[in-house]
C-alpha positions as a Markdown table, in Angstrom:
| # | Residue | x | y | z |
|---|---|---|---|---|
| 1 | Met | 0.2 | 0.0 | 0.2 |
| 2 | Ser | 2.9 | 2.2 | 0.3 |
| 3 | Pro | 2.9 | 3.7 | -3.0 |
| 4 | Tyr | -0.7 | 4.4 | -2.4 |
| 5 | Leu | -0.4 | 6.2 | 0.9 |
| 6 | His | 2.7 | 8.2 | -0.8 |
| 7 | Phe | 0.4 | 9.5 | -3.3 |
| 8 | Gly | -2.7 | 10.4 | -1.4 |
| 9 | Gln | -4.9 | 7.4 | -3.0 |
| 10 | Ile | -6.0 | 6.1 | -0.1 |
| 11 | Ser | -6.2 | 7.3 | 3.9 |
| 12 | Pro | -4.3 | 5.5 | 6.5 |
| 13 | Leu | -7.2 | 5.9 | 8.5 |
| 14 | Tyr | -9.3 | 3.9 | 6.1 |
| 15 | Ile | -6.9 | 1.0 | 5.4 |
| 16 | Ala | -6.9 | 0.7 | 9.4 |
| 17 | Leu | -10.5 | 0.5 | 9.9 |
| 18 | Gln | -11.0 | -1.8 | 7.2 |
| 19 | Val | -8.0 | -3.9 | 8.6 |
| 20 | Leu | -9.8 | -4.1 | 12.4 |
| 21 | Lys | -12.9 | -5.0 | 10.7 |
| 22 | Val | -11.2 | -8.5 | 9.6 |
| 23 | Pro | -10.2 | -11.3 | 12.4 |
| 24 | Gly | -7.4 | -13.5 | 12.1 |
| 25 | Pro | -3.3 | -13.0 | 12.3 |
| 26 | Gly | -1.5 | -10.4 | 10.9 |
| 27 | Gly | -3.5 | -7.8 | 11.6 |
| 28 | Glu | -1.7 | -6.6 | 14.9 |
| 29 | Ala | 1.5 | -6.7 | 13.0 |
| 30 | Tyr | -0.2 | -5.0 | 9.9 |
| 31 | Leu | -1.4 | -2.2 | 12.0 |
| 32 | Glu | 2.2 | -1.6 | 13.5 |
| 33 | Glu | 4.0 | -1.1 | 9.9 |
| 34 | Leu | 1.0 | 1.2 | 8.8 |
| 35 | Ile | 0.6 | 3.2 | 12.1 |
| 36 | Val | 3.5 | 3.1 | 14.6 |
| 37 | Arg | 6.6 | 2.5 | 11.6 |
| 38 | Arg | 4.9 | 5.1 | 9.5 |
| 39 | Glu | 4.8 | 7.9 | 12.0 |
| 40 | Leu | 8.5 | 7.0 | 13.3 |
| 41 | Ser | 9.2 | 7.9 | 9.9 |
| 42 | His | 7.1 | 11.0 | 9.7 |
| 43 | Asn | 8.7 | 12.1 | 13.2 |
| 44 | Phe | 12.4 | 11.4 | 11.8 |
| 45 | Val | 12.1 | 13.2 | 8.7 |
| 46 | Phe | 10.3 | 16.4 | 10.5 |
| 47 | His | 12.4 | 16.4 | 13.5 |
| 48 | Asn | 16.1 | 15.4 | 11.6 |
| 49 | Ser | 17.1 | 18.1 | 9.2 |
| 50 | Lys | 19.8 | 15.2 | 8.1 |
| 51 | Tyr | 17.3 | 12.8 | 7.6 |
| 52 | Asp | 18.7 | 12.3 | 4.3 |
| 53 | Ser | 22.3 | 12.1 | 4.7 |
| 54 | Phe | 24.9 | 9.7 | 6.8 |
| 55 | Asp | 24.7 | 12.0 | 9.4 |
| 56 | Cys | 21.0 | 11.2 | 10.4 |
| 57 | Leu | 22.5 | 8.3 | 11.9 |
| 58 | Pro | 22.6 | 7.7 | 15.9 |
| 59 | Pro | 26.2 | 8.4 | 17.4 |
| 60 | Trp | 26.8 | 4.7 | 17.9 |
| 61 | Ala | 25.9 | 3.6 | 14.1 |
| 62 | Gln | 28.3 | 6.3 | 12.6 |
| 63 | Arg | 30.7 | 5.5 | 15.0 |
| 64 | Thr | 31.1 | 1.7 | 14.6 |
| 65 | Leu | 30.6 | 1.9 | 10.5 |
| 66 | Asn | 33.4 | 4.6 | 10.6 |
| 67 | Phe | 35.4 | 2.4 | 12.4 |
| 68 | His | 35.1 | -0.2 | 10.2 |
| 69 | Arg | 35.4 | 1.9 | 7.0 |
| 70 | Arg | 38.5 | 0.5 | 5.8 |
| 71 | Asp | 37.5 | -3.0 | 6.3 |
| 72 | Lys | 38.6 | -5.3 | 3.4 |
| 73 | Arg | 35.4 | -6.1 | 1.2 |
| 74 | Glu | 35.3 | -9.2 | -0.9 |
| 75 | Tyr | 33.0 | -7.1 | -3.5 |
| 76 | Leu | 33.3 | -3.9 | -4.3 |
| 77 | Tyr | 30.5 | -2.4 | -6.8 |
| 78 | Ser | 30.3 | 1.0 | -8.2 |
| 79 | Arg | 26.8 | 3.1 | -8.5 |
| 80 | Asp | 26.4 | 2.5 | -12.4 |
| 81 | Gln | 27.0 | -1.5 | -11.6 |
| 82 | Phe | 24.4 | -1.4 | -8.7 |
| 83 | Glu | 21.8 | 0.5 | -10.6 |
| 84 | Ala | 22.4 | -2.5 | -13.4 |
| 85 | Ala | 21.7 | -5.0 | -11.2 |
| 86 | Glu | 25.5 | -6.4 | -12.2 |
| 87 | Thr | 26.2 | -8.2 | -8.6 |
| 88 | His | 27.1 | -11.3 | -8.1 |
| 89 | Asp | 24.3 | -12.4 | -6.0 |
| 90 | Pro | 21.0 | -13.6 | -7.9 |
| 91 | Tyr | 19.0 | -12.5 | -5.0 |
| 92 | Trp | 20.2 | -9.1 | -4.6 |
| 93 | Asn | 20.2 | -8.5 | -8.5 |
| 94 | Ala | 16.4 | -9.8 | -8.5 |
| 95 | Ala | 15.2 | -7.2 | -6.1 |
| 96 | Gln | 17.0 | -5.0 | -7.9 |
| 97 | Arg | 15.4 | -5.7 | -11.1 |
| 98 | Gln | 11.9 | -5.9 | -9.7 |
| 99 | Leu | 12.5 | -2.5 | -8.4 |
| 100 | Ile | 13.2 | -1.0 | -12.2 |
| 101 | Leu | 10.5 | -2.9 | -13.7 |
| 102 | Thr | 7.6 | -2.6 | -11.5 |
| 103 | Gly | 8.9 | 0.6 | -8.7 |
| 104 | Lys | 8.5 | -1.6 | -6.2 |
| 105 | Met | 10.5 | -4.1 | -4.5 |
| 106 | His | 9.8 | -7.3 | -1.8 |
| 107 | Gly | 9.4 | -6.0 | 1.6 |
| 108 | Tyr | 11.9 | -8.6 | 3.3 |
| 109 | Met | 14.5 | -7.8 | 0.0 |
| 110 | Arg | 14.2 | -4.2 | 0.6 |
| 111 | Met | 16.1 | -4.5 | 3.8 |
| 112 | Tyr | 18.7 | -6.9 | 2.5 |
| 113 | Trp | 19.1 | -4.7 | -1.1 |
| 114 | Gly | 19.9 | -1.9 | 1.5 |
| 115 | Lys | 22.6 | -3.9 | 3.8 |
| 116 | Lys | 23.9 | -5.5 | 1.1 |
| 117 | Ile | 24.7 | -1.9 | -0.4 |
| 118 | Leu | 26.5 | -1.2 | 2.4 |
| 119 | Glu | 28.6 | -4.2 | 2.7 |
| 120 | Trp | 29.7 | -3.9 | -1.0 |
| 121 | Ser | 30.6 | -0.1 | -1.2 |
| 122 | Arg | 34.0 | 1.6 | -0.4 |
| 123 | Ser | 32.7 | 3.2 | 2.5 |
| 124 | Pro | 29.3 | 3.5 | 4.4 |
| 125 | Gln | 28.7 | 7.2 | 3.5 |
| 126 | Thr | 29.1 | 6.3 | -0.3 |
| 127 | Ala | 26.9 | 3.0 | 0.4 |
| 128 | Phe | 24.4 | 5.8 | 2.2 |
| 129 | Lys | 24.4 | 8.0 | -1.0 |
| 130 | Thr | 23.9 | 4.6 | -3.5 |
| 131 | Thr | 21.0 | 3.6 | -1.6 |
| 132 | Leu | 19.3 | 6.4 | -1.1 |
| 133 | Tyr | 19.6 | 7.4 | -4.9 |
| 134 | Leu | 18.6 | 4.0 | -6.3 |
| 135 | Asn | 15.7 | 3.9 | -3.9 |
| 136 | Asn | 14.2 | 7.9 | -4.3 |
| 137 | Lys | 15.0 | 7.3 | -8.1 |
| 138 | Tyr | 13.2 | 3.7 | -8.4 |
| 139 | Glu | 10.7 | 2.9 | -5.9 |
| 140 | Leu | 7.1 | 4.5 | -6.2 |
| 141 | Asp | 7.4 | 5.6 | -2.5 |
| 142 | Gly | 10.7 | 7.3 | -2.5 |
| 143 | Arg | 11.1 | 10.5 | -1.6 |
| 144 | Asp | 8.7 | 9.9 | 1.2 |
| 145 | Pro | 9.6 | 9.9 | 4.7 |
| 146 | Asn | 9.0 | 6.0 | 4.8 |
| 147 | Gly | 12.1 | 5.7 | 2.3 |
| 148 | Phe | 14.4 | 8.0 | 4.0 |
| 149 | Ala | 13.5 | 6.0 | 7.5 |
| 150 | Gly | 13.9 | 2.5 | 5.1 |
| 151 | Val | 17.1 | 3.5 | 4.0 |
| 152 | Ala | 18.8 | 4.8 | 7.2 |
| 153 | Trp | 17.3 | 2.1 | 9.1 |
| 154 | Cys | 19.6 | 0.0 | 6.6 |
| 155 | Phe | 22.7 | 1.7 | 8.7 |
| 156 | Gly | 21.2 | 1.3 | 12.1 |
| 157 | Lys | 18.3 | 3.9 | 12.6 |
| 158 | His | 16.1 | 3.0 | 15.0 |
| 159 | Asp | 17.5 | -0.5 | 15.6 |
| 160 | Arg | 20.0 | -1.2 | 18.8 |
| 161 | Ala | 23.7 | -2.3 | 18.2 |
| 162 | Trp | 24.5 | -6.2 | 17.5 |
| 163 | Ala | 27.3 | -8.3 | 18.0 |
| 164 | Glu | 30.6 | -6.4 | 16.3 |
| 165 | Arg | 31.7 | -8.0 | 12.9 |
| 166 | Pro | 33.9 | -6.9 | 9.5 |
| 167 | Ile | 32.6 | -3.8 | 7.9 |
| 168 | Phe | 29.0 | -3.7 | 9.4 |
| 169 | Gly | 30.8 | -2.9 | 12.6 |
| 170 | Lys | 27.9 | -2.9 | 15.4 |
| 171 | Val | 24.9 | -2.4 | 13.0 |
| 172 | Arg | 22.3 | -5.3 | 12.4 |
| 173 | Tyr | 23.6 | -8.0 | 9.3 |
| 174 | Met | 21.9 | -10.0 | 7.0 |
| 175 | Asn | 22.7 | -12.7 | 4.7 |
| 176 | Glu | 21.4 | -15.3 | 2.0 |
| 177 | Ala | 21.0 | -17.6 | 4.6 |
| 178 | Gly | 18.6 | -15.6 | 6.1 |
| 179 | Leu | 16.3 | -15.2 | 3.2 |
| 180 | Lys | 16.4 | -18.7 | 2.5 |
| 181 | Arg | 14.8 | -19.1 | 6.3 |
| 182 | Lys | 12.3 | -16.3 | 5.6 |
| 183 | Phe | 10.7 | -17.5 | 2.0 |
| 184 | Asn | 11.2 | -19.4 | -0.9 |
| 185 | Ala | 14.6 | -17.0 | -2.6 |
| 186 | Asp | 15.2 | -18.8 | -5.6 |
| 187 | Ala | 11.6 | -18.7 | -6.5 |
| 188 | Tyr | 11.9 | -15.0 | -5.9 |
| 189 | Val | 14.7 | -15.2 | -8.6 |
| 190 | Lys | 12.4 | -16.9 | -11.0 |
| 191 | Met | 9.3 | -14.5 | -10.3 |
| 192 | Val | 11.4 | -11.6 | -11.3 |
| 193 | Asp | 12.6 | -13.2 | -14.3 |
| 194 | Ser | 9.6 | -14.1 | -15.7 |
| 195 | Leu | 8.2 | -10.6 | -14.7 |
| 196 | Ala | 11.5 | -9.4 | -17.3 |
| 197 | Arg | 10.5 | -11.6 | -19.7 |
| 198 | Ala | 6.9 | -10.3 | -20.0 |
| 199 | Lys | 8.1 | -6.4 | -20.8 |
């Protein structure tokens, strides 16, 4: 619903009232995202003038990412390579291709997508700029408080410190094994391939 909310085609209040009418699992989680997360994003952008830069991150996230900025990266990609979905990772490439083809991306993949840009960029600052650029250029809900907060979340905003590791420091890490525990990632790649063939 994010693009529809972004363009004002539907009211969050209307959606919430409709969700409350339908019993069953998932309603509470949906409302938490629709109301709590959305309001958190709007407050973040309203109260943080640096919402569109690396400087919007909490001090702990900036410190840990800067401390690890010179860590060796197994893969490094330019903005152009990211934009063209030319990485070694078929899951990441599928997410970027879905974004370009449809203006949307699977929600869990959007988090993975941002985390991997951080992992495969020369510095966390470069990664932040690349992630925001691609999000704002291709996401239908780009240039929106939810988009700005979503990008910042990939770098530690509205999250806690985790166990320290290379490149990420104490920022939450994601990998392809996690994708495969959440859903059928290979079927997702096939779905995006079929979308691309249909275009």
